[in-house]
Amino acid sequence: MKNLLTDISGVRVGHADDAALASGVTAIIFDTPAVASVDVRGGGPGTREDALLKPDSTVEAIDGIALSGGSAFGLDAGGGVQAWLAEQGRGFRVREAIIPIVPGAICFDLLNGGDKAWGRFPPYRDLGYAAARAASADFALGSVGAGLGATTANLKGGLGSASAQTEGGVMVGALAVVNAVGSVTVGDGPWFWAAPFEIGNEFGGRGLPPSFTADMLRARLKGGPQAAASANTTLVVVVTDAVLTKPQARRLAMIAQTGMARAIYPVHAPLDGDVVFAAATGQKPVDPLFGLTELGMVAANTVARAIARGVHAATALPFLGALPAWGNRFG
């Protein structure tokens, strides 16, 4: 196991980004269509095809997911991923027509110092295509892809991933783009809120502080009172090799959202656009009650770990006034 989303067989991840732009795209590609749904908790989300993922909508399975910076401009990334999949002959068939199904979500990184003067058309469709084409079993963490321009309240954000399995051997992986209005660390110290769920020293092994002060528990909010809706978001993709129905995938996404609450303080705010996609590749049966509950529990813990790993692995942007990375301060 690589402790990545791609520990789930049949899943590949690719990044494409632009250093001058300080933004990018991450594509999740399924080798065969995966049953999927979504849960949205943030007050300022930006999503593509989320209605299609509702349990009462017709299409059951998806071919890929596009995560992007660029705020609403980044929704174009899904078209690039879709174009690459169409070239592979992938998609939902309606007689002779084939339509790749690519939900997606975006985060706001327009004010991070990068050059956003892209002219008439934003670059995210081309970045989406390049990310899909680059998808493989191995991928980088930190300031890459959709996480390149991400920030949190006090430290550089980034892209993280983690994986685990239930006692019965069902696999689950998570990928997170961490651009939260809140903080992933406790106070001004090196401790991650997700510390109780850390495996090994995957994000520094610092544990929790010996005690909590009032200062540690006060709100640290990106932008303070001037923060704008849709300016902050954590995007998560959870994938399992379990056999799930679409309603069960929706329930998995809902339980997995609790992983954000274990890793970000505060979370699901009016200023956040927090989204969890859940997908199942359909290889291992699970009990629909206790088995699904255990899977959700493990998924939530894995989401918390992926969020912490994204901040732990991030590197600071090379712009005046850019937030420091965790490694700069505590590494």
mmCIF file of C-alpha atoms in Angstrom:
data_model
loop_
_atom_site.group_PDB
_atom_site.id
_atom_site.type_symbol
_atom_site.label_atom_id
_atom_site.label_comp_id
_atom_site.label_asym_id
_atom_site.label_seq_id
_atom_site.Cartn_x
_atom_site.Cartn_y
_atom_site.Cartn_z
ATOM 1 C CA MET A 1 0.000 0.000 0.000
ATOM 2 C CA LYS A 2 1.191 3.495 -0.920
ATOM 3 C CA ASN A 3 -1.153 5.304 1.507
ATOM 4 C CA LEU A 4 -2.805 6.931 -1.505
ATOM 5 C CA LEU A 5 -6.247 6.958 -3.113
ATOM 6 C CA THR A 6 -4.815 4.743 -5.845
ATOM 7 C CA ASP A 7 -4.444 1.863 -3.394
ATOM 8 C CA ILE A 8 -7.982 1.180 -4.612
ATOM 9 C CA SER A 9 -7.591 -0.975 -7.709
ATOM 10 C CA GLY A 10 -8.790 0.665 -10.921
ATOM 11 C CA VAL A 11 -8.293 4.254 -9.757
ATOM 12 C CA ARG A 12 -5.702 6.671 -11.179
ATOM 13 C CA VAL A 13 -4.880 10.285 -10.306
ATOM 14 C CA GLY A 14 -3.208 12.985 -12.397
ATOM 15 C CA HIS A 15 -2.162 16.596 -11.805
ATOM 16 C CA ALA A 16 -1.626 19.559 -14.095
ATOM 17 C CA ASP A 17 -0.710 23.004 -12.814
ATOM 18 C CA ASP A 18 0.934 26.286 -13.734
ATOM 19 C CA ALA A 19 3.470 27.854 -11.357
ATOM 20 C CA ALA A 20 2.921 31.401 -12.664
ATOM 21 C CA LEU A 21 -0.848 30.968 -12.424
ATOM 22 C CA ALA A 22 -0.474 29.439 -8.931
ATOM 23 C CA SER A 23 -3.382 27.143 -9.678
ATOM 24 C CA GLY A 24 -4.085 23.759 -11.180
ATOM 25 C CA VAL A 25 -6.300 20.733 -11.663
ATOM 26 C CA THR A 26 -6.392 17.192 -10.312
ATOM 27 C CA ALA A 27 -8.223 14.445 -12.207
ATOM 28 C CA ILE A 28 -9.433 11.169 -10.701
ATOM 29 C CA ILE A 29 -9.969 8.552 -13.409
ATOM 30 C CA PHE A 30 -11.838 5.265 -12.948
ATOM 31 C CA ASP A 31 -10.771 2.436 -15.252
ATOM 32 C CA THR A 32 -14.384 1.246 -15.258
ATOM 33 C CA PRO A 33 -17.447 3.315 -14.248
ATOM 34 C CA ALA A 34 -17.873 3.689 -10.488
ATOM 35 C CA VAL A 35 -21.149 4.088 -8.586
ATOM 36 C CA ALA A 36 -20.997 7.507 -6.945
ATOM 37 C CA SER A 37 -22.805 10.173 -4.959
ATOM 38 C CA VAL A 38 -21.959 13.412 -3.154
ATOM 39 C CA ASP A 39 -22.522 15.293 0.094
ATOM 40 C CA VAL A 40 -22.178 19.091 0.289
ATOM 41 C CA ARG A 41 -21.882 20.797 3.687
ATOM 42 C CA GLY A 42 -20.145 24.123 3.031
ATOM 43 C CA GLY A 43 -22.125 27.308 2.522
ATOM 44 C CA GLY A 44 -20.345 28.419 -0.674
ATOM 45 C CA PRO A 45 -19.818 25.392 -2.943
ATOM 46 C CA GLY A 46 -18.937 25.381 -6.624
ATOM 47 C CA THR A 47 -19.803 22.067 -8.255
ATOM 48 C CA ARG A 48 -20.379 20.385 -11.608
ATOM 49 C CA GLU A 49 -22.920 17.569 -12.158
ATOM 50 C CA ASP A 50 -23.819 17.360 -8.469
ATOM 51 C CA ALA A 51 -27.528 16.951 -9.299
ATOM 52 C CA LEU A 52 -26.679 13.898 -11.403
ATOM 53 C CA LEU A 53 -25.182 12.280 -8.281
ATOM 54 C CA LYS A 54 -28.403 12.459 -6.261
ATOM 55 C CA PRO A 55 -29.737 8.983 -5.451
ATOM 56 C CA ASP A 56 -32.954 9.614 -7.418
ATOM 57 C CA SER A 57 -31.151 10.676 -10.612
ATOM 58 C CA THR A 58 -30.871 8.256 -13.519
ATOM 59 C CA VAL A 59 -27.141 7.855 -14.152
ATOM 60 C CA GLU A 60 -25.634 5.407 -11.660
ATOM 61 C CA ALA A 61 -21.910 5.544 -12.382
ATOM 62 C CA ILE A 62 -19.219 8.063 -13.277
ATOM 63 C CA ASP A 63 -16.019 7.923 -15.330
ATOM 64 C CA GLY A 64 -13.943 10.546 -13.534
ATOM 65 C CA ILE A 65 -13.896 13.515 -11.167
ATOM 66 C CA ALA A 66 -12.323 16.936 -11.796
ATOM 67 C CA LEU A 67 -11.033 19.024 -8.878
ATOM 68 C CA SER A 68 -9.753 22.481 -9.682
ATOM 69 C CA GLY A 69 -8.619 25.850 -8.449
ATOM 70 C CA GLY A 70 -9.857 28.975 -10.169
ATOM 71 C CA SER A 71 -13.207 29.376 -8.421
ATOM 72 C CA ALA A 72 -16.098 29.214 -10.925
ATOM 73 C CA PHE A 73 -13.634 29.527 -13.824
ATOM 74 C CA GLY A 74 -12.212 26.172 -12.748
ATOM 75 C CA LEU A 75 -15.448 24.364 -13.560
ATOM 76 C CA ASP A 76 -14.095 24.290 -17.133
ATOM 77 C CA ALA A 77 -11.638 21.622 -15.938
ATOM 78 C CA GLY A 78 -14.390 19.007 -16.092
ATOM 79 C CA GLY A 79 -14.701 19.612 -19.830
ATOM 80 C CA GLY A 80 -11.020 18.845 -20.294
ATOM 81 C CA VAL A 81 -11.256 15.605 -18.343
ATOM 82 C CA GLN A 82 -14.393 14.750 -20.306
ATOM 83 C CA ALA A 83 -12.589 15.409 -23.613
ATOM 84 C CA TRP A 84 -9.790 12.988 -22.701
ATOM 85 C CA LEU A 85 -12.270 10.308 -21.652
ATOM 86 C CA ALA A 86 -14.224 10.788 -24.899
ATOM 87 C CA GLU A 87 -11.039 10.080 -26.838
ATOM 88 C CA GLN A 88 -10.817 6.788 -24.961
ATOM 89 C CA GLY A 89 -14.396 5.899 -25.938
ATOM 90 C CA ARG A 90 -15.565 6.134 -22.340
ATOM 91 C CA GLY A 91 -18.986 7.326 -21.226
ATOM 92 C CA PHE A 92 -22.707 6.813 -20.771
ATOM 93 C CA ARG A 93 -24.206 5.456 -23.970
ATOM 94 C CA VAL A 94 -27.440 6.822 -25.453
ATOM 95 C CA ARG A 95 -27.838 4.846 -28.685
ATOM 96 C CA GLU A 96 -24.832 5.887 -30.796
ATOM 97 C CA ALA A 97 -23.893 8.816 -28.514
ATOM 98 C CA ILE A 98 -21.314 8.349 -25.734
ATOM 99 C CA ILE A 99 -21.120 10.941 -22.946
ATOM 100 C CA PRO A 100 -18.326 10.752 -20.338
ATOM 101 C CA ILE A 101 -19.735 11.482 -16.875
ATOM 102 C CA VAL A 102 -17.380 13.794 -14.954
ATOM 103 C CA PRO A 103 -18.613 15.540 -11.807
ATOM 104 C CA GLY A 104 -16.325 18.107 -10.257
ATOM 105 C CA ALA A 105 -15.787 20.859 -7.731
ATOM 106 C CA ILE A 106 -13.635 23.952 -7.394
ATOM 107 C CA CYS A 107 -11.873 26.003 -4.742
ATOM 108 C CA PHE A 108 -11.110 29.720 -4.667
ATOM 109 C CA ASP A 109 -7.435 30.568 -5.203
ATOM 110 C CA LEU A 110 -7.762 33.798 -7.211
ATOM 111 C CA LEU A 111 -6.090 36.019 -4.578
ATOM 112 C CA ASN A 112 -2.978 33.966 -3.802
ATOM 113 C CA GLY A 113 -0.508 36.098 -5.778
ATOM 114 C CA GLY A 114 -0.512 34.166 -9.040
ATOM 115 C CA ASP A 115 -1.056 35.735 -12.458
ATOM 116 C CA LYS A 116 -4.752 35.304 -13.210
ATOM 117 C CA ALA A 117 -4.772 37.613 -16.272
ATOM 118 C CA TRP A 118 -5.393 34.745 -18.678
ATOM 119 C CA GLY A 119 -7.303 36.684 -21.333
ATOM 120 C CA ARG A 120 -10.612 35.621 -22.861
ATOM 121 C CA PHE A 121 -10.615 31.970 -21.834
ATOM 122 C CA PRO A 122 -9.269 30.564 -18.546
ATOM 123 C CA PRO A 123 -6.757 27.698 -18.852
ATOM 124 C CA TYR A 124 -8.625 25.149 -16.770
ATOM 125 C CA ARG A 125 -10.083 23.095 -19.618
ATOM 126 C CA ASP A 126 -6.585 22.467 -21.010
ATOM 127 C CA LEU A 127 -5.273 21.762 -17.513
ATOM 128 C CA GLY A 128 -8.102 19.275 -16.983
ATOM 129 C CA TYR A 129 -7.190 17.450 -20.177
ATOM 130 C CA ALA A 130 -3.514 17.353 -19.206
ATOM 131 C CA ALA A 131 -4.344 16.087 -15.709
ATOM 132 C CA ALA A 132 -6.487 13.266 -17.087
ATOM 133 C CA ARG A 133 -3.787 12.305 -19.575
ATOM 134 C CA ALA A 134 -1.205 12.228 -16.764
ATOM 135 C CA ALA A 135 -3.290 10.024 -14.459
ATOM 136 C CA SER A 136 -1.408 7.083 -12.953
ATOM 137 C CA ALA A 137 -1.156 4.988 -9.797
ATOM 138 C CA ASP A 138 1.537 7.274 -8.356
ATOM 139 C CA PHE A 139 0.982 10.958 -7.727
ATOM 140 C CA ALA A 140 2.503 13.760 -5.671
ATOM 141 C CA LEU A 141 1.095 15.404 -2.550
ATOM 142 C CA GLY A 142 1.275 18.980 -1.294
ATOM 143 C CA SER A 143 1.369 22.049 -3.545
ATOM 144 C CA VAL A 144 0.424 20.270 -6.762
ATOM 145 C CA GLY A 145 -2.598 20.055 -9.046
ATOM 146 C CA ALA A 146 -5.733 21.516 -7.521
ATOM 147 C CA GLY A 147 -3.782 22.031 -4.305
ATOM 148 C CA LEU A 148 -1.083 24.262 -5.814
ATOM 149 C CA GLY A 149 -2.783 27.516 -4.867
ATOM 150 C CA ALA A 150 -4.629 26.301 -1.763
ATOM 151 C CA THR A 151 -4.286 28.027 1.605
ATOM 152 C CA THR A 152 -5.721 27.761 5.121
ATOM 153 C CA ALA A 153 -6.171 30.352 7.858
ATOM 154 C CA ASN A 154 -2.549 30.229 9.011
ATOM 155 C CA LEU A 155 -0.541 27.907 6.736
ATOM 156 C CA LYS A 156 -0.204 26.952 3.091
ATOM 157 C CA GLY A 157 -2.823 24.395 2.107
ATOM 158 C CA GLY A 158 -2.358 21.572 -0.347
ATOM 159 C CA LEU A 159 -3.432 18.203 -1.659
ATOM 160 C CA GLY A 160 -3.268 15.134 0.559
ATOM 161 C CA SER A 161 -4.225 11.492 0.362
ATOM 162 C CA ALA A 162 -4.424 8.438 2.607
ATOM 163 C CA SER A 163 -5.809 4.895 2.573
ATOM 164 C CA ALA A 164 -6.920 2.214 5.004
ATOM 165 C CA GLN A 165 -8.966 -0.965 5.189
ATOM 166 C CA THR A 166 -11.713 -2.324 7.411
ATOM 167 C CA GLU A 167 -11.228 -5.391 9.589
ATOM 168 C CA GLY A 168 -12.944 -7.361 6.847
ATOM 169 C CA GLY A 169 -10.431 -6.205 4.225
ATOM 170 C CA VAL A 170 -12.554 -3.637 2.379
ATOM 171 C CA MET A 171 -10.306 -0.861 1.074
ATOM 172 C CA VAL A 172 -11.018 2.848 1.313
ATOM 173 C CA GLY A 173 -8.936 5.789 0.137
ATOM 174 C CA ALA A 174 -9.320 9.561 0.362
ATOM 175 C CA LEU A 175 -7.924 12.513 -1.544
ATOM 176 C CA ALA A 176 -8.358 16.052 -0.181
ATOM 177 C CA VAL A 177 -7.722 19.534 -1.566
ATOM 178 C CA VAL A 178 -7.364 21.691 1.541
ATOM 179 C CA ASN A 179 -8.269 25.364 1.010
ATOM 180 C CA ALA A 180 -10.160 25.873 4.258
ATOM 181 C CA VAL A 181 -11.318 29.078 5.931
ATOM 182 C CA GLY A 182 -10.255 27.499 9.229
ATOM 183 C CA SER A 183 -7.053 25.947 10.522
ATOM 184 C CA VAL A 184 -5.757 22.388 10.217
ATOM 185 C CA THR A 185 -3.321 22.889 13.107
ATOM 186 C CA VAL A 186 -3.943 23.627 16.784
ATOM 187 C CA GLY A 187 -3.314 27.276 17.661
ATOM 188 C CA ASP A 188 0.069 28.511 16.479
ATOM 189 C CA GLY A 189 1.811 25.200 17.074
ATOM 190 C CA PRO A 190 2.786 22.194 14.955
ATOM 191 C CA TRP A 191 0.030 19.888 16.161
ATOM 192 C CA PHE A 192 -2.629 18.713 13.711
ATOM 193 C CA TRP A 193 -6.243 18.442 14.813
ATOM 194 C CA ALA A 194 -6.234 15.049 13.068
ATOM 195 C CA ALA A 195 -3.408 13.748 15.291
ATOM 196 C CA PRO A 196 -5.452 10.997 17.018
ATOM 197 C CA PHE A 197 -5.959 9.310 13.646
ATOM 198 C CA GLU A 198 -2.356 9.518 12.395
ATOM 199 C CA ILE A 199 -0.748 6.261 11.291
ATOM 200 C CA GLY A 200 2.994 6.157 11.837
ATOM 201 C CA ASN A 201 4.496 9.600 11.306
ATOM 202 C CA GLU A 202 2.592 10.357 8.097
ATOM 203 C CA PHE A 203 2.184 14.016 9.024
ATOM 204 C CA GLY A 204 5.021 14.615 11.454
ATOM 205 C CA GLY A 205 4.115 12.474 14.460
ATOM 206 C CA ARG A 206 3.733 15.498 16.776
ATOM 207 C CA GLY A 207 0.569 14.278 18.503
ATOM 208 C CA LEU A 208 -1.598 16.798 20.353
ATOM 209 C CA PRO A 209 -0.480 19.513 22.803
ATOM 210 C CA PRO A 210 -0.321 18.419 26.458
ATOM 211 C CA SER A 211 -3.223 20.785 27.222
ATOM 212 C CA PHE A 212 -5.479 23.200 25.363
ATOM 213 C CA THR A 213 -5.548 26.922 26.075
ATOM 214 C CA ALA A 214 -8.299 29.394 25.282
ATOM 215 C CA ASP A 215 -6.078 30.875 22.585
ATOM 216 C CA MET A 216 -5.752 27.498 20.875
ATOM 217 C CA LEU A 217 -9.529 27.198 20.722
ATOM 218 C CA ARG A 218 -10.291 30.647 19.333
ATOM 219 C CA ALA A 219 -11.342 30.952 15.688
ATOM 220 C CA ARG A 220 -8.543 31.522 13.191
ATOM 221 C CA LEU A 221 -10.304 32.484 9.970
ATOM 222 C CA LYS A 222 -8.753 33.202 6.611
ATOM 223 C CA GLY A 223 -9.428 36.833 5.694
ATOM 224 C CA GLY A 224 -11.256 37.520 8.964
ATOM 225 C CA PRO A 225 -14.456 39.547 8.543
ATOM 226 C CA GLN A 226 -13.517 40.362 4.956
ATOM 227 C CA ALA A 227 -13.662 36.727 3.784
ATOM 228 C CA ALA A 228 -16.104 36.143 0.930
ATOM 229 C CA ALA A 229 -18.443 33.234 0.230
ATOM 230 C CA SER A 230 -16.861 30.607 -2.021
ATOM 231 C CA ALA A 231 -13.374 31.826 -1.092
ATOM 232 C CA ASN A 232 -12.591 28.708 0.939
ATOM 233 C CA THR A 233 -13.216 25.044 0.403
ATOM 234 C CA THR A 234 -12.044 21.547 1.203
ATOM 235 C CA LEU A 235 -12.696 19.111 -1.622
ATOM 236 C CA VAL A 236 -12.632 15.392 -0.844
ATOM 237 C CA VAL A 237 -12.929 12.249 -2.935
ATOM 238 C CA VAL A 238 -13.476 8.962 -1.081
ATOM 239 C CA VAL A 239 -13.242 5.708 -3.039
ATOM 240 C CA THR A 240 -13.832 2.161 -1.832
ATOM 241 C CA ASP A 241 -13.662 -1.237 -3.497
ATOM 242 C CA ALA A 242 -16.953 -2.178 -1.827
ATOM 243 C CA VAL A 243 -20.133 -3.017 -3.714
ATOM 244 C CA LEU A 244 -22.471 -0.092 -2.995
ATOM 245 C CA THR A 245 -25.722 1.216 -4.374
ATOM 246 C CA LYS A 246 -26.038 4.909 -5.151
ATOM 247 C CA PRO A 247 -27.954 5.631 -1.893
ATOM 248 C CA GLN A 248 -25.263 3.741 0.032
ATOM 249 C CA ALA A 249 -22.562 5.824 -1.670
ATOM 250 C CA ARG A 250 -24.445 8.920 -0.573
ATOM 251 C CA ARG A 251 -24.500 7.644 3.018
ATOM 252 C CA LEU A 252 -20.756 6.917 2.817
ATOM 253 C CA ALA A 253 -20.130 10.508 1.672
ATOM 254 C CA MET A 254 -22.212 11.825 4.571
ATOM 255 C CA ILE A 255 -20.347 9.788 7.186
ATOM 256 C CA ALA A 256 -16.997 10.636 5.609
ATOM 257 C CA GLN A 257 -17.768 14.361 6.002
ATOM 258 C CA THR A 258 -17.179 13.938 9.736
ATOM 259 C CA GLY A 259 -13.502 13.485 8.878
ATOM 260 C CA MET A 260 -13.387 17.174 8.001
ATOM 261 C CA ALA A 261 -14.615 18.030 11.500
ATOM 262 C CA ARG A 262 -11.780 15.938 12.931
ATOM 263 C CA ALA A 263 -9.155 17.793 10.904
ATOM 264 C CA ILE A 264 -10.307 21.419 10.376
ATOM 265 C CA TYR A 265 -11.333 24.008 12.993
ATOM 266 C CA PRO A 266 -13.891 25.434 12.332
ATOM 267 C CA VAL A 267 -15.457 23.654 9.361
ATOM 268 C CA HIS A 268 -18.593 23.676 7.153
ATOM 269 C CA ALA A 269 -18.819 27.441 7.565
ATOM 270 C CA PRO A 270 -20.835 29.882 5.430
ATOM 271 C CA LEU A 271 -17.508 30.783 3.821
ATOM 272 C CA ASP A 272 -16.552 27.177 2.960
ATOM 273 C CA GLY A 273 -17.599 25.091 -0.027
ATOM 274 C CA ASP A 274 -16.920 21.702 1.537
ATOM 275 C CA VAL A 275 -17.778 18.749 -0.714
ATOM 276 C CA VAL A 276 -17.250 14.989 -0.403
ATOM 277 C CA PHE A 277 -17.617 12.719 -3.414
ATOM 278 C CA ALA A 278 -17.922 9.002 -2.612
ATOM 279 C CA ALA A 279 -17.403 6.323 -5.265
ATOM 280 C CA ALA A 280 -17.425 2.525 -5.174
ATOM 281 C CA THR A 281 -15.640 0.266 -7.661
ATOM 282 C CA GLY A 282 -17.832 -2.723 -6.753
ATOM 283 C CA GLN A 283 -15.385 -5.520 -5.961
ATOM 284 C CA LYS A 284 -16.203 -6.579 -2.373
ATOM 285 C CA PRO A 285 -19.648 -7.013 -0.785
ATOM 286 C CA VAL A 286 -20.392 -5.302 2.538
ATOM 287 C CA ASP A 287 -23.172 -5.687 5.046
ATOM 288 C CA PRO A 288 -25.649 -2.854 4.302
ATOM 289 C CA LEU A 289 -25.946 -1.813 7.954
ATOM 290 C CA PHE A 290 -22.985 -2.604 10.187
ATOM 291 C CA GLY A 291 -20.573 -3.068 7.308
ATOM 292 C CA LEU A 292 -21.459 0.276 5.755
ATOM 293 C CA THR A 293 -21.232 1.957 9.167
ATOM 294 C CA GLU A 294 -17.738 0.568 9.753
ATOM 295 C CA LEU A 295 -16.710 1.582 6.250
ATOM 296 C CA GLY A 296 -17.928 5.119 6.898
ATOM 297 C CA MET A 297 -16.042 5.270 10.185
ATOM 298 C CA VAL A 298 -12.792 4.209 8.533
ATOM 299 C CA ALA A 299 -13.448 6.588 5.634
ATOM 300 C CA ALA A 300 -13.918 9.548 8.010
ATOM 301 C CA ASN A 301 -10.632 8.770 9.762
ATOM 302 C CA THR A 302 -8.926 8.480 6.365
ATOM 303 C CA VAL A 303 -10.331 11.840 5.258
ATOM 304 C CA ALA A 304 -8.908 13.470 8.400
ATOM 305 C CA ARG A 305 -5.491 11.959 7.691
ATOM 306 C CA ALA A 306 -5.574 13.038 4.030
ATOM 307 C CA ILE A 307 -6.344 16.633 5.059
ATOM 308 C CA ALA A 308 -3.437 16.755 7.498
ATOM 309 C CA ARG A 309 -1.079 15.169 4.950
ATOM 310 C CA GLY A 310 -2.018 17.830 2.399
ATOM 311 C CA VAL A 311 -0.922 20.655 4.706
ATOM 312 C CA HIS A 312 2.094 18.738 6.011
ATOM 313 C CA ALA A 313 3.400 18.160 2.455
ATOM 314 C CA ALA A 314 2.693 21.671 1.120
ATOM 315 C CA THR A 315 5.345 24.162 0.056
ATOM 316 C CA ALA A 316 4.945 27.936 0.221
ATOM 317 C CA LEU A 317 4.098 29.948 -2.887
ATOM 318 C CA PRO A 318 6.972 32.178 -4.105
ATOM 319 C CA PHE A 319 5.085 35.455 -3.755
ATOM 320 C CA LEU A 320 5.456 38.400 -1.405
ATOM 321 C CA GLY A 321 3.299 37.913 1.659
ATOM 322 C CA ALA A 322 2.562 34.236 0.924
ATOM 323 C CA LEU A 323 1.637 32.043 3.866
ATOM 324 C CA PRO A 324 4.399 29.816 5.238
ATOM 325 C CA ALA A 325 4.230 26.072 4.791
ATOM 326 C CA TRP A 326 4.099 23.720 7.796
ATOM 327 C CA GLY A 327 7.557 22.477 6.866
ATOM 328 C CA ASN A 328 8.957 26.001 6.872
ATOM 329 C CA ARG A 329 7.826 26.607 10.454
ATOM 330 C CA PHE A 330 8.013 23.191 12.072
ATOM 331 C CA GLY A 331 9.830 20.770 9.756
#
